[in-house]
Amino acid sequence: MNDLYETKITTVRWLAYDLAGNAGWITWVVCTILCIKQGLTLFSILSIPPALLMLIGVGELISERIAKLDRILPKKRLYRGFGALTLGGIAGIPVCIIGLTVRSSEKLPLWMLIGAVLCAVFAGLCFKGYRKQK
């Protein structure tokens, strides 16, 4: 059985979550690319898995929008979209803490921490807003 999940959050709230979450994953991905361009280090390598999770989530969300599934999603798509984005943000937080201790004079880990938190919180709020349909 393919369970469907629906969100009842308002359009205004949806847009606020969407804008903040987008700012978060975009910040993370751009900063990850900049880290890699500076050279492969433990920090840049650890930054890749959260970026991949975020990109998987974004790719899924784009395909959901194309299919007009914005507010009602099958469980698999919900987890692959908002779940992956939320997990990517959460996974990025400890990476940033490592980066802040190792690269304390650089601003990149701080920007990445901001991006990870935005992604985790706002994708998580969207994710949490979905309820199983009866």
PDB file of C-alpha atoms in Angstrom:
ATOM      1  CA  MET A   1       0.000   0.000   0.000  1.00  0.00           C
ATOM      2  CA  ASN A   2       1.316   3.429  -0.947  1.00  0.00           C
ATOM      3  CA  ASP A   3       0.551   5.739   1.978  1.00  0.00           C
ATOM      4  CA  LEU A   4      -0.042   9.371   1.100  1.00  0.00           C
ATOM      5  CA  TYR A   5       1.017  12.279   3.285  1.00  0.00           C
ATOM      6  CA  GLU A   6      -0.511  15.741   3.137  1.00  0.00           C
ATOM      7  CA  THR A   7       0.433  19.109   4.558  1.00  0.00           C
ATOM      8  CA  LYS A   8      -2.056  21.758   5.527  1.00  0.00           C
ATOM      9  CA  ILE A   9       0.423  24.593   6.161  1.00  0.00           C
ATOM     10  CA  THR A  10      -0.542  27.939   4.703  1.00  0.00           C
ATOM     11  CA  THR A  11       0.925  29.203   1.467  1.00  0.00           C
ATOM     12  CA  VAL A  12       2.624  32.078   3.307  1.00  0.00           C
ATOM     13  CA  ARG A  13       4.272  29.671   5.741  1.00  0.00           C
ATOM     14  CA  TRP A  14       5.202  27.335   2.866  1.00  0.00           C
ATOM     15  CA  LEU A  15       6.912  30.188   1.029  1.00  0.00           C
ATOM     16  CA  ALA A  16       8.771  31.332   4.157  1.00  0.00           C
ATOM     17  CA  TYR A  17      10.037  27.799   4.823  1.00  0.00           C
ATOM     18  CA  ASP A  18      10.891  27.355   1.145  1.00  0.00           C
ATOM     19  CA  LEU A  19      12.905  30.573   0.892  1.00  0.00           C
ATOM     20  CA  ALA A  20      14.856  29.958   4.104  1.00  0.00           C
ATOM     21  CA  GLY A  21      15.465  26.290   3.260  1.00  0.00           C
ATOM     22  CA  ASN A  22      16.628  27.201  -0.247  1.00  0.00           C
ATOM     23  CA  ALA A  23      19.022  29.782   1.182  1.00  0.00           C
ATOM     24  CA  GLY A  24      20.397  27.058   3.432  1.00  0.00           C
ATOM     25  CA  TRP A  25      21.080  24.329   0.896  1.00  0.00           C
ATOM     26  CA  ILE A  26      22.373  26.793  -1.701  1.00  0.00           C
ATOM     27  CA  THR A  27      24.789  28.268   0.855  1.00  0.00           C
ATOM     28  CA  TRP A  28      25.985  24.779   1.809  1.00  0.00           C
ATOM     29  CA  VAL A  29      26.503  23.592  -1.771  1.00  0.00           C
ATOM     30  CA  VAL A  30      28.299  26.771  -2.891  1.00  0.00           C
ATOM     31  CA  CYS A  31      30.560  26.706   0.161  1.00  0.00           C
ATOM     32  CA  THR A  32      31.302  23.000  -0.369  1.00  0.00           C
ATOM     33  CA  ILE A  33      32.393  23.761  -3.924  1.00  0.00           C
ATOM     34  CA  LEU A  34      34.594  26.605  -2.650  1.00  0.00           C
ATOM     35  CA  CYS A  35      36.128  24.267  -0.035  1.00  0.00           C
ATOM     36  CA  ILE A  36      36.925  21.650  -2.654  1.00  0.00           C
ATOM     37  CA  LYS A  37      38.455  24.316  -4.918  1.00  0.00           C
ATOM     38  CA  GLN A  38      40.796  25.228  -2.037  1.00  0.00           C
ATOM     39  CA  GLY A  39      41.995  21.626  -1.959  1.00  0.00           C
ATOM     40  CA  LEU A  40      40.924  18.267  -0.660  1.00  0.00           C
ATOM     41  CA  THR A  41      41.058  18.335   3.108  1.00  0.00           C
ATOM     42  CA  LEU A  42      39.213  16.384   5.770  1.00  0.00           C
ATOM     43  CA  PHE A  43      36.751  19.269   6.045  1.00  0.00           C
ATOM     44  CA  SER A  44      36.059  19.490   2.300  1.00  0.00           C
ATOM     45  CA  ILE A  45      35.638  15.715   2.025  1.00  0.00           C
ATOM     46  CA  LEU A  46      33.276  15.615   5.028  1.00  0.00           C
ATOM     47  CA  SER A  47      31.260  18.435   3.415  1.00  0.00           C
ATOM     48  CA  ILE A  48      30.386  16.313   0.378  1.00  0.00           C
ATOM     49  CA  PRO A  49      27.870  13.804   1.894  1.00  0.00           C
ATOM     50  CA  PRO A  50      25.575  16.519   3.335  1.00  0.00           C
ATOM     51  CA  ALA A  51      25.736  18.330  -0.026  1.00  0.00           C
ATOM     52  CA  LEU A  52      24.759  15.133  -1.843  1.00  0.00           C
ATOM     53  CA  LEU A  53      21.832  14.561   0.532  1.00  0.00           C
ATOM     54  CA  MET A  54      20.687  18.132  -0.029  1.00  0.00           C
ATOM     55  CA  LEU A  55      20.944  17.773  -3.807  1.00  0.00           C
ATOM     56  CA  ILE A  56      19.012  14.487  -3.730  1.00  0.00           C
ATOM     57  CA  GLY A  57      16.302  16.256  -1.713  1.00  0.00           C
ATOM     58  CA  VAL A  58      16.195  19.231  -4.061  1.00  0.00           C
ATOM     59  CA  GLY A  59      16.077  16.976  -7.118  1.00  0.00           C
ATOM     60  CA  GLU A  60      13.167  15.085  -5.616  1.00  0.00           C
ATOM     61  CA  LEU A  61      11.320  18.287  -4.705  1.00  0.00           C
ATOM     62  CA  ILE A  62      11.757  19.608  -8.241  1.00  0.00           C
ATOM     63  CA  SER A  63      10.369  16.371  -9.697  1.00  0.00           C
ATOM     64  CA  GLU A  64       7.434  16.607  -7.244  1.00  0.00           C
ATOM     65  CA  ARG A  65       6.651  20.135  -8.409  1.00  0.00           C
ATOM     66  CA  ILE A  66       6.798  19.050 -12.042  1.00  0.00           C
ATOM     67  CA  ALA A  67       4.344  16.242 -11.202  1.00  0.00           C
ATOM     68  CA  LYS A  68       2.116  18.741  -9.303  1.00  0.00           C
ATOM     69  CA  LEU A  69       2.575  16.862  -5.995  1.00  0.00           C
ATOM     70  CA  ASP A  70       3.399  19.879  -3.791  1.00  0.00           C
ATOM     71  CA  ARG A  71       1.021  19.238  -0.906  1.00  0.00           C
ATOM     72  CA  ILE A  72       0.230  15.503  -1.148  1.00  0.00           C
ATOM     73  CA  LEU A  73       3.150  13.085  -1.375  1.00  0.00           C
ATOM     74  CA  PRO A  74       3.718   9.351  -1.229  1.00  0.00           C
ATOM     75  CA  LYS A  75       5.840   8.368   1.774  1.00  0.00           C
ATOM     76  CA  LYS A  76       8.867   7.504  -0.380  1.00  0.00           C
ATOM     77  CA  ARG A  77       8.854  10.902  -2.081  1.00  0.00           C
ATOM     78  CA  LEU A  78       8.347  12.732   1.218  1.00  0.00           C
ATOM     79  CA  TYR A  79      11.388  11.049   2.740  1.00  0.00           C
ATOM     80  CA  ARG A  80      13.491  11.363  -0.416  1.00  0.00           C
ATOM     81  CA  GLY A  81      12.639  15.084  -0.689  1.00  0.00           C
ATOM     82  CA  PHE A  82      12.170  16.800   2.651  1.00  0.00           C
ATOM     83  CA  GLY A  83      13.710  13.913   4.579  1.00  0.00           C
ATOM     84  CA  ALA A  84      16.963  14.023   2.609  1.00  0.00           C
ATOM     85  CA  LEU A  85      17.138  17.823   2.873  1.00  0.00           C
ATOM     86  CA  THR A  86      16.558  17.712   6.623  1.00  0.00           C
ATOM     87  CA  LEU A  87      19.111  14.931   7.099  1.00  0.00           C
ATOM     88  CA  GLY A  88      21.639  16.796   4.943  1.00  0.00           C
ATOM     89  CA  GLY A  89      21.276  19.887   7.118  1.00  0.00           C
ATOM     90  CA  ILE A  90      21.542  17.885  10.334  1.00  0.00           C
ATOM     91  CA  ALA A  91      24.586  15.987   9.033  1.00  0.00           C
ATOM     92  CA  GLY A  92      26.231  19.274   8.077  1.00  0.00           C
ATOM     93  CA  ILE A  93      26.141  20.718  11.594  1.00  0.00           C
ATOM     94  CA  PRO A  94      28.852  18.448  13.131  1.00  0.00           C
ATOM     95  CA  VAL A  95      30.928  18.860   9.958  1.00  0.00           C
ATOM     96  CA  CYS A  96      30.853  22.620  10.528  1.00  0.00           C
ATOM     97  CA  ILE A  97      31.811  22.246  14.158  1.00  0.00           C
ATOM     98  CA  ILE A  98      34.856  20.262  13.024  1.00  0.00           C
ATOM     99  CA  GLY A  99      35.543  22.910  10.393  1.00  0.00           C
ATOM    100  CA  LEU A 100      35.264  25.735  12.906  1.00  0.00           C
ATOM    101  CA  THR A 101      37.827  24.076  15.187  1.00  0.00           C
ATOM    102  CA  VAL A 102      40.237  23.174  12.382  1.00  0.00           C
ATOM    103  CA  ARG A 103      39.784  26.310  10.272  1.00  0.00           C
ATOM    104  CA  SER A 104      39.001  28.784  13.035  1.00  0.00           C
ATOM    105  CA  SER A 105      40.357  31.780  11.124  1.00  0.00           C
ATOM    106  CA  GLU A 106      38.183  31.141   8.059  1.00  0.00           C
ATOM    107  CA  LYS A 107      34.588  32.250   7.539  1.00  0.00           C
ATOM    108  CA  LEU A 108      33.553  29.397   5.239  1.00  0.00           C
ATOM    109  CA  PRO A 109      32.694  26.921   8.045  1.00  0.00           C
ATOM    110  CA  LEU A 110      30.566  29.586   9.721  1.00  0.00           C
ATOM    111  CA  TRP A 111      28.628  30.260   6.510  1.00  0.00           C
ATOM    112  CA  MET A 112      28.196  26.515   6.084  1.00  0.00           C
ATOM    113  CA  LEU A 113      26.891  26.208   9.640  1.00  0.00           C
ATOM    114  CA  ILE A 114      24.308  28.895   8.896  1.00  0.00           C
ATOM    115  CA  GLY A 115      23.327  27.055   5.703  1.00  0.00           C
ATOM    116  CA  ALA A 116      23.106  23.684   7.466  1.00  0.00           C
ATOM    117  CA  VAL A 117      20.924  25.078  10.246  1.00  0.00           C
ATOM    118  CA  LEU A 118      18.611  26.866   7.790  1.00  0.00           C
ATOM    119  CA  CYS A 119      18.270  23.711   5.719  1.00  0.00           C
ATOM    120  CA  ALA A 120      17.713  21.430   8.718  1.00  0.00           C
ATOM    121  CA  VAL A 121      15.203  23.712  10.437  1.00  0.00           C
ATOM    122  CA  PHE A 122      13.087  24.793   7.494  1.00  0.00           C
ATOM    123  CA  ALA A 123      13.126  21.544   5.509  1.00  0.00           C
ATOM    124  CA  GLY A 124      12.433  19.849   8.838  1.00  0.00           C
ATOM    125  CA  LEU A 125       9.440  22.099   9.472  1.00  0.00           C
ATOM    126  CA  CYS A 126       8.040  21.247   6.039  1.00  0.00           C
ATOM    127  CA  PHE A 127       8.742  17.551   6.648  1.00  0.00           C
ATOM    128  CA  LYS A 128       7.099  17.655  10.071  1.00  0.00           C
ATOM    129  CA  GLY A 129       4.026  19.372   8.621  1.00  0.00           C
ATOM    130  CA  TYR A 130       3.065  16.334   6.533  1.00  0.00           C
ATOM    131  CA  ARG A 131       0.533  13.942   8.074  1.00  0.00           C
ATOM    132  CA  LYS A 132      -0.610  10.559   6.858  1.00  0.00           C
ATOM    133  CA  GLN A 133      -3.931  10.794   5.041  1.00  0.00           C
ATOM    134  CA  LYS A 134      -6.788   8.765   6.465  1.00  0.00           C
TER     135      LYS A 134
END
